[in-house]
Amino acid sequence: DQQVKQNSPSLSVQEGRISILNCDYTNSMFDYFLWYKKYPAEGPTFLISISSIKDKNEDGRFTVFLNKSAKHLSLHIVPSQPGDSAVYFCAATPNSGYALNFGKGTSLLVTP
Amino acid sequence: ETGVTQTPRHLVMGMTNKKSLKCEQHLGHNAMYWYKQSAKKPLELMFVYSLEERVENNSVPSRFSPECPNSSHLFLHLHTLQPEDSALYLCASSQGVTVTGELFFGEGSRLTVL
């Protein structure tokens, strides 16, 4: 049973606008959440993370929001750039363990 | 150049073949992982090695056999695979097995089983 869900397989956003990628999880034991970005023919690369003791973490154009009561997190990219076009994976882990649970990914396309 | 290198990048094999995937990390990490990414499925953790000892085996069929001779190298030995084993196999490394730090992935080995 999938514990991390990314229900939007794809998203298209215009350059300069905000991209919002969503992720839902079912396991209340998850306490650390990460976003990875993957370009074609490359491995995923770490983007940003958030601990369950926070509700927001910001790094430049990327902000992750965590709503524990709703078991929902989102990644905001502002402003979006064509180079942000990639597949974004949400991942979660319980008790800072190593067993990362990944979502299926959302393919983001940023158009000029 | 990525800090985690996987070879071969592409592999086609028959069901009776024996082949191996290789992973090498140049980051000084002490934990290494094998993940499987099948079409339209999330990345699935297969094996975890910490300090060359296997610490996780996620109910992976025995036709997949990992080997970690040292903290920089990880192999995945393949034998009598099935067509449904066709997937992208990703190696990753980290400093320690906790993931408050991130995993560093290789570019993956695309496996096709005929």
PDB file of C-alpha atoms in Angstrom:
ATOM      1  CA  ASP A   1       0.000   0.000   0.000  1.00  0.00           C
ATOM      2  CA  GLN A   2       1.407   3.339  -1.042  1.00  0.00           C
ATOM      3  CA  GLN A   3       2.114   5.580   1.931  1.00  0.00           C
ATOM      4  CA  VAL A   4       3.243   8.633  -0.029  1.00  0.00           C
ATOM      5  CA  LYS A   5       1.002   9.863  -2.808  1.00  0.00           C
ATOM      6  CA  GLN A   6       1.534  12.436  -5.494  1.00  0.00           C
ATOM      7  CA  ASN A   7      -1.821  12.552  -7.185  1.00  0.00           C
ATOM      8  CA  SER A   8      -0.869  14.863 -10.028  1.00  0.00           C
ATOM      9  CA  PRO A   9       1.312  13.041 -12.554  1.00  0.00           C
ATOM     10  CA  SER A  10       2.053  16.265 -14.396  1.00  0.00           C
ATOM     11  CA  LEU A  11       1.869  20.030 -14.083  1.00  0.00           C
ATOM     12  CA  SER A  12       2.453  22.805 -16.588  1.00  0.00           C
ATOM     13  CA  VAL A  13       3.271  26.341 -15.446  1.00  0.00           C
ATOM     14  CA  GLN A  14       4.282  29.492 -17.251  1.00  0.00           C
ATOM     15  CA  GLU A  15       7.737  30.920 -16.612  1.00  0.00           C
ATOM     16  CA  GLY A  16       7.726  33.440 -13.789  1.00  0.00           C
ATOM     17  CA  ARG A  17       4.598  32.030 -12.169  1.00  0.00           C
ATOM     18  CA  ILE A  18       4.374  29.895  -9.054  1.00  0.00           C
ATOM     19  CA  SER A  19       4.583  26.094  -9.277  1.00  0.00           C
ATOM     20  CA  ILE A  20       2.866  24.161  -6.508  1.00  0.00           C
ATOM     21  CA  LEU A  21       3.516  20.458  -6.215  1.00  0.00           C
ATOM     22  CA  ASN A  22       1.476  18.482  -3.727  1.00  0.00           C
ATOM     23  CA  CYS A  23       2.107  15.365  -1.708  1.00  0.00           C
ATOM     24  CA  ASP A  24      -0.054  13.420   0.747  1.00  0.00           C
ATOM     25  CA  TYR A  25       1.000  10.729   3.167  1.00  0.00           C
ATOM     26  CA  THR A  26      -0.834   8.200   5.267  1.00  0.00           C
ATOM     27  CA  ASN A  27       1.685   7.116   7.898  1.00  0.00           C
ATOM     28  CA  SER A  28       1.486   9.323  10.997  1.00  0.00           C
ATOM     29  CA  MET A  29       4.911   8.016  12.063  1.00  0.00           C
ATOM     30  CA  PHE A  30       6.615   9.904   9.261  1.00  0.00           C
ATOM     31  CA  ASP A  31       8.587  12.747  10.740  1.00  0.00           C
ATOM     32  CA  TYR A  32      10.982  13.830   8.030  1.00  0.00           C
ATOM     33  CA  PHE A  33      10.069  14.804   4.508  1.00  0.00           C
ATOM     34  CA  LEU A  34      12.195  15.441   1.455  1.00  0.00           C
ATOM     35  CA  TRP A  35      11.786  16.572  -2.119  1.00  0.00           C
ATOM     36  CA  TYR A  36      13.974  15.233  -4.896  1.00  0.00           C
ATOM     37  CA  LYS A  37      14.261  16.490  -8.443  1.00  0.00           C
ATOM     38  CA  LYS A  38      15.071  14.267 -11.406  1.00  0.00           C
ATOM     39  CA  TYR A  39      16.090  15.226 -14.915  1.00  0.00           C
ATOM     40  CA  PRO A  40      15.884  12.640 -17.728  1.00  0.00           C
ATOM     41  CA  ALA A  41      18.833  10.234 -17.820  1.00  0.00           C
ATOM     42  CA  GLU A  42      20.022  11.440 -14.405  1.00  0.00           C
ATOM     43  CA  GLY A  43      19.534  10.192 -10.886  1.00  0.00           C
ATOM     44  CA  PRO A  44      17.322  12.085  -8.431  1.00  0.00           C
ATOM     45  CA  THR A  45      18.991  14.964  -6.598  1.00  0.00           C
ATOM     46  CA  PHE A  46      18.038  16.268  -3.205  1.00  0.00           C
ATOM     47  CA  LEU A  47      16.197  19.577  -3.283  1.00  0.00           C
ATOM     48  CA  ILE A  48      14.809  20.492   0.121  1.00  0.00           C
ATOM     49  CA  SER A  49      13.612  18.838   3.302  1.00  0.00           C
ATOM     50  CA  ILE A  50      11.504  19.568   6.354  1.00  0.00           C
ATOM     51  CA  SER A  51      11.263  18.071   9.789  1.00  0.00           C
ATOM     52  CA  SER A  52       7.880  17.437  11.372  1.00  0.00           C
ATOM     53  CA  ILE A  53       8.651  19.986  14.078  1.00  0.00           C
ATOM     54  CA  LYS A  54       8.407  22.727  11.450  1.00  0.00           C
ATOM     55  CA  ASP A  55       5.660  23.806   9.124  1.00  0.00           C
ATOM     56  CA  LYS A  56       7.776  25.684   6.611  1.00  0.00           C
ATOM     57  CA  ASN A  57      11.272  25.557   5.213  1.00  0.00           C
ATOM     58  CA  GLU A  58      12.596  27.936   2.614  1.00  0.00           C
ATOM     59  CA  ASP A  59      15.655  27.763   0.381  1.00  0.00           C
ATOM     60  CA  GLY A  60      15.857  30.431  -2.276  1.00  0.00           C
ATOM     61  CA  ARG A  61      13.031  29.981  -4.768  1.00  0.00           C
ATOM     62  CA  PHE A  62      11.925  26.734  -3.112  1.00  0.00           C
ATOM     63  CA  THR A  63       9.654  26.513  -0.085  1.00  0.00           C
ATOM     64  CA  VAL A  64       8.177  23.393   1.441  1.00  0.00           C
ATOM     65  CA  PHE A  65       5.069  23.596   3.594  1.00  0.00           C
ATOM     66  CA  LEU A  66       3.974  20.853   5.959  1.00  0.00           C
ATOM     67  CA  ASN A  67       0.461  20.431   7.314  1.00  0.00           C
ATOM     68  CA  LYS A  68       0.680  17.549   9.759  1.00  0.00           C
ATOM     69  CA  SER A  69      -2.984  17.499  10.665  1.00  0.00           C
ATOM     70  CA  ALA A  70      -3.877  17.064   7.006  1.00  0.00           C
ATOM     71  CA  LYS A  71      -0.871  14.813   6.343  1.00  0.00           C
ATOM     72  CA  HIS A  72      -0.047  17.024   3.425  1.00  0.00           C
ATOM     73  CA  LEU A  73       3.018  18.800   2.168  1.00  0.00           C
ATOM     74  CA  SER A  74       3.630  21.004  -0.791  1.00  0.00           C
ATOM     75  CA  LEU A  75       6.593  22.400  -2.681  1.00  0.00           C
ATOM     76  CA  HIS A  76       6.347  25.952  -3.975  1.00  0.00           C
ATOM     77  CA  ILE A  77       8.704  27.231  -6.645  1.00  0.00           C
ATOM     78  CA  VAL A  78       8.649  30.990  -7.138  1.00  0.00           C
ATOM     79  CA  PRO A  79       9.362  32.228  -9.734  1.00  0.00           C
ATOM     80  CA  SER A  80       9.356  29.137 -11.922  1.00  0.00           C
ATOM     81  CA  GLN A  81      12.055  28.857 -14.553  1.00  0.00           C
ATOM     82  CA  PRO A  82      12.335  26.600 -17.618  1.00  0.00           C
ATOM     83  CA  GLY A  83      15.283  24.849 -15.969  1.00  0.00           C
ATOM     84  CA  ASP A  84      12.935  23.704 -13.223  1.00  0.00           C
ATOM     85  CA  SER A  85      11.262  21.362 -15.711  1.00  0.00           C
ATOM     86  CA  ALA A  86      11.860  17.919 -14.217  1.00  0.00           C
ATOM     87  CA  VAL A  87      10.148  15.163 -12.270  1.00  0.00           C
ATOM     88  CA  TYR A  88       9.745  15.974  -8.572  1.00  0.00           C
ATOM     89  CA  PHE A  89       9.546  13.188  -6.017  1.00  0.00           C
ATOM     90  CA  CYS A  90       8.197  13.565  -2.532  1.00  0.00           C
ATOM     91  CA  ALA A  91       9.690  11.245   0.099  1.00  0.00           C
ATOM     92  CA  ALA A  92       9.049  10.596   3.764  1.00  0.00           C
ATOM     93  CA  THR A  93      10.699   8.623   6.513  1.00  0.00           C
ATOM     94  CA  PRO A  94       9.695   7.617  10.043  1.00  0.00           C
ATOM     95  CA  ASN A  95      11.781   8.584  13.047  1.00  0.00           C
ATOM     96  CA  SER A  96      14.671   9.765  10.920  1.00  0.00           C
ATOM     97  CA  GLY A  97      15.196   6.246   9.622  1.00  0.00           C
ATOM     98  CA  TYR A  98      16.702   5.385   6.296  1.00  0.00           C
ATOM     99  CA  ALA A  99      13.657   3.714   4.769  1.00  0.00           C
ATOM    100  CA  LEU A 100      12.627   6.534   2.456  1.00  0.00           C
ATOM    101  CA  ASN A 101       9.126   6.114   1.080  1.00  0.00           C
ATOM    102  CA  PHE A 102       8.773   7.810  -2.276  1.00  0.00           C
ATOM    103  CA  GLY A 103       5.790   9.055  -4.211  1.00  0.00           C
ATOM    104  CA  LYS A 104       5.418   8.307  -7.923  1.00  0.00           C
ATOM    105  CA  GLY A 105       6.550  11.768  -8.890  1.00  0.00           C
ATOM    106  CA  THR A 106       5.065  14.814 -10.602  1.00  0.00           C
ATOM    107  CA  SER A 107       6.442  15.929 -13.949  1.00  0.00           C
ATOM    108  CA  LEU A 108       6.725  19.718 -14.014  1.00  0.00           C
ATOM    109  CA  LEU A 109       6.956  21.594 -17.290  1.00  0.00           C
ATOM    110  CA  VAL A 110       7.761  25.298 -17.146  1.00  0.00           C
ATOM    111  CA  THR A 111       7.009  26.989 -20.439  1.00  0.00           C
ATOM    112  CA  PRO A 112       8.608  30.245 -21.607  1.00  0.00           C
TER     113      PRO A 112
ATOM    114  CA  GLU B   1      30.616  14.393 -12.795  1.00  0.00           C
ATOM    115  CA  THR B   2      28.359  12.710 -10.272  1.00  0.00           C
ATOM    116  CA  GLY B   3      29.775  11.521  -6.954  1.00  0.00           C
ATOM    117  CA  VAL B   4      27.979   8.203  -7.446  1.00  0.00           C
ATOM    118  CA  THR B   5      28.810   6.290 -10.616  1.00  0.00           C
ATOM    119  CA  GLN B   6      26.829   3.353 -11.954  1.00  0.00           C
ATOM    120  CA  THR B   7      27.800   0.918 -14.697  1.00  0.00           C
ATOM    121  CA  PRO B   8      26.537  -0.176 -17.070  1.00  0.00           C
ATOM    122  CA  ARG B   9      24.037   2.553 -17.869  1.00  0.00           C
ATOM    123  CA  HIS B  10      22.031   0.178 -20.030  1.00  0.00           C
ATOM    124  CA  LEU B  11      21.806  -3.595 -19.905  1.00  0.00           C
ATOM    125  CA  VAL B  12      19.762  -6.063 -21.911  1.00  0.00           C
ATOM    126  CA  MET B  13      19.776  -9.653 -20.741  1.00  0.00           C
ATOM    127  CA  GLY B  14      17.941 -12.888 -21.251  1.00  0.00           C
ATOM    128  CA  MET B  15      16.215 -14.705 -18.456  1.00  0.00           C
ATOM    129  CA  THR B  16      18.981 -17.289 -18.177  1.00  0.00           C
ATOM    130  CA  ASN B  17      21.862 -14.812 -18.101  1.00  0.00           C
ATOM    131  CA  LYS B  18      23.941 -13.759 -15.135  1.00  0.00           C
ATOM    132  CA  LYS B  19      25.028 -10.157 -14.983  1.00  0.00           C
ATOM    133  CA  SER B  20      26.056  -7.589 -12.398  1.00  0.00           C
ATOM    134  CA  LEU B  21      25.404  -3.921 -11.822  1.00  0.00           C
ATOM    135  CA  LYS B  22      28.183  -1.881 -10.279  1.00  0.00           C
ATOM    136  CA  CYS B  23      28.061   1.244  -8.178  1.00  0.00           C
ATOM    137  CA  GLU B  24      30.952   3.333  -6.910  1.00  0.00           C
ATOM    138  CA  GLN B  25      30.738   6.390  -4.672  1.00  0.00           C
ATOM    139  CA  HIS B  26      33.486   8.993  -4.374  1.00  0.00           C
ATOM    140  CA  LEU B  27      31.932  10.960  -1.528  1.00  0.00           C
ATOM    141  CA  GLY B  28      33.436   9.216   1.479  1.00  0.00           C
ATOM    142  CA  HIS B  29      30.019   7.997   2.585  1.00  0.00           C
ATOM    143  CA  ASN B  30      29.552   4.893   4.692  1.00  0.00           C
ATOM    144  CA  ALA B  31      26.071   3.788   3.643  1.00  0.00           C
ATOM    145  CA  MET B  32      24.944   2.591   0.227  1.00  0.00           C
ATOM    146  CA  TYR B  33      21.558   1.647  -1.189  1.00  0.00           C
ATOM    147  CA  TRP B  34      19.915  -0.063  -4.133  1.00  0.00           C
ATOM    148  CA  TYR B  35      16.556   1.278  -5.310  1.00  0.00           C
ATOM    149  CA  LYS B  36      14.321   0.027  -8.086  1.00  0.00           C
ATOM    150  CA  GLN B  37      12.168   2.301 -10.212  1.00  0.00           C
ATOM    151  CA  SER B  38       9.587   0.537 -12.338  1.00  0.00           C
ATOM    152  CA  ALA B  39       7.320   2.302 -14.789  1.00  0.00           C
ATOM    153  CA  LYS B  40       4.516   4.183 -13.057  1.00  0.00           C
ATOM    154  CA  LYS B  41       5.653   3.049  -9.604  1.00  0.00           C
ATOM    155  CA  PRO B  42       7.450   4.829  -6.791  1.00  0.00           C
ATOM    156  CA  LEU B  43      11.102   4.197  -6.105  1.00  0.00           C
ATOM    157  CA  GLU B  44      11.350   1.031  -4.043  1.00  0.00           C
ATOM    158  CA  LEU B  45      14.140   0.409  -1.564  1.00  0.00           C
ATOM    159  CA  MET B  46      15.798  -2.960  -2.171  1.00  0.00           C
ATOM    160  CA  PHE B  47      18.925  -3.114  -0.018  1.00  0.00           C
ATOM    161  CA  VAL B  48      20.820  -0.960   2.461  1.00  0.00           C
ATOM    162  CA  TYR B  49      24.425  -1.402   3.509  1.00  0.00           C
ATOM    163  CA  SER B  50      26.004   0.440   6.395  1.00  0.00           C
ATOM    164  CA  LEU B  51      29.730   0.063   6.955  1.00  0.00           C
ATOM    165  CA  GLU B  52      29.628  -2.849   4.504  1.00  0.00           C
ATOM    166  CA  GLU B  53      27.030  -4.729   6.546  1.00  0.00           C
ATOM    167  CA  ARG B  54      23.583  -5.303   5.122  1.00  0.00           C
ATOM    168  CA  VAL B  55      21.027  -3.641   7.385  1.00  0.00           C
ATOM    169  CA  GLU B  56      17.928  -3.849   5.235  1.00  0.00           C
ATOM    170  CA  ASN B  57      16.545  -6.318   2.754  1.00  0.00           C
ATOM    171  CA  ASN B  58      13.074  -5.371   1.671  1.00  0.00           C
ATOM    172  CA  SER B  59      11.740  -8.821   0.763  1.00  0.00           C
ATOM    173  CA  VAL B  60      13.640  -8.813  -2.485  1.00  0.00           C
ATOM    174  CA  PRO B  61      13.636 -12.080  -4.480  1.00  0.00           C
ATOM    175  CA  SER B  62      16.803 -14.116  -4.213  1.00  0.00           C
ATOM    176  CA  ARG B  63      17.486 -13.677  -7.929  1.00  0.00           C
ATOM    177  CA  PHE B  64      18.854 -10.299  -6.835  1.00  0.00           C
ATOM    178  CA  SER B  65      22.035 -10.683  -4.794  1.00  0.00           C
ATOM    179  CA  PRO B  66      23.838  -7.620  -3.408  1.00  0.00           C
ATOM    180  CA  GLU B  67      27.499  -7.404  -2.517  1.00  0.00           C
ATOM    181  CA  CYS B  68      29.332  -4.625  -0.720  1.00  0.00           C
ATOM    182  CA  PRO B  69      33.075  -5.371  -0.613  1.00  0.00           C
ATOM    183  CA  ASN B  70      33.935  -1.971   0.868  1.00  0.00           C
ATOM    184  CA  SER B  71      32.249   1.295   1.689  1.00  0.00           C
ATOM    185  CA  SER B  72      32.886   2.712  -1.786  1.00  0.00           C
ATOM    186  CA  HIS B  73      31.561  -0.137  -3.914  1.00  0.00           C
ATOM    187  CA  LEU B  74      28.229  -1.861  -4.224  1.00  0.00           C
ATOM    188  CA  PHE B  75      27.186  -4.577  -6.644  1.00  0.00           C
ATOM    189  CA  LEU B  76      23.866  -6.083  -7.580  1.00  0.00           C
ATOM    190  CA  HIS B  77      24.253  -9.564  -9.023  1.00  0.00           C
ATOM    191  CA  LEU B  78      21.428 -10.659 -11.284  1.00  0.00           C
ATOM    192  CA  HIS B  79      20.505 -14.199 -12.292  1.00  0.00           C
ATOM    193  CA  THR B  80      17.470 -15.884 -13.807  1.00  0.00           C
ATOM    194  CA  LEU B  81      15.553 -12.640 -13.912  1.00  0.00           C
ATOM    195  CA  GLN B  82      12.004 -12.229 -15.157  1.00  0.00           C
ATOM    196  CA  PRO B  83      10.725  -9.685 -17.711  1.00  0.00           C
ATOM    197  CA  GLU B  84       8.912  -7.862 -14.891  1.00  0.00           C
ATOM    198  CA  ASP B  85      12.324  -7.118 -13.367  1.00  0.00           C
ATOM    199  CA  SER B  86      12.946  -4.676 -16.202  1.00  0.00           C
ATOM    200  CA  ALA B  87      13.375  -1.308 -14.513  1.00  0.00           C
ATOM    201  CA  LEU B  88      15.772   1.484 -13.655  1.00  0.00           C
ATOM    202  CA  TYR B  89      18.054   0.429 -10.820  1.00  0.00           C
ATOM    203  CA  LEU B  90      19.393   3.323  -8.813  1.00  0.00           C
ATOM    204  CA  CYS B  91      22.306   3.270  -6.422  1.00  0.00           C
ATOM    205  CA  ALA B  92      22.586   5.863  -3.684  1.00  0.00           C
ATOM    206  CA  SER B  93      24.898   6.715  -0.822  1.00  0.00           C
ATOM    207  CA  SER B  94      24.719   8.742   2.367  1.00  0.00           C
ATOM    208  CA  GLN B  95      26.778   9.603   5.378  1.00  0.00           C
ATOM    209  CA  GLY B  96      25.250   7.301   7.951  1.00  0.00           C
ATOM    210  CA  VAL B  97      21.963   5.535   7.459  1.00  0.00           C
ATOM    211  CA  THR B  98      19.752   8.283   8.838  1.00  0.00           C
ATOM    212  CA  VAL B  99      18.186  10.495   6.246  1.00  0.00           C
ATOM    213  CA  THR B 100      18.152  13.819   8.010  1.00  0.00           C
ATOM    214  CA  GLY B 101      20.859  14.245   5.467  1.00  0.00           C
ATOM    215  CA  GLU B 102      20.038  13.433   1.882  1.00  0.00           C
ATOM    216  CA  LEU B 103      20.772  10.516  -0.346  1.00  0.00           C
ATOM    217  CA  PHE B 104      23.080  10.996  -3.294  1.00  0.00           C
ATOM    218  CA  PHE B 105      21.903   9.002  -6.286  1.00  0.00           C
ATOM    219  CA  GLY B 106      23.740   7.686  -9.288  1.00  0.00           C
ATOM    220  CA  GLU B 107      22.333   8.047 -12.784  1.00  0.00           C
ATOM    221  CA  GLY B 108      20.890   4.553 -12.736  1.00  0.00           C
ATOM    222  CA  SER B 109      21.257   1.370 -14.753  1.00  0.00           C
ATOM    223  CA  ARG B 110      18.398   0.740 -17.161  1.00  0.00           C
ATOM    224  CA  LEU B 111      17.773  -3.014 -17.225  1.00  0.00           C
ATOM    225  CA  THR B 112      15.713  -4.815 -19.845  1.00  0.00           C
ATOM    226  CA  VAL B 113      15.013  -8.513 -19.384  1.00  0.00           C
ATOM    227  CA  LEU B 114      13.913 -10.330 -22.525  1.00  0.00           C
TER     228      LEU B 114
END
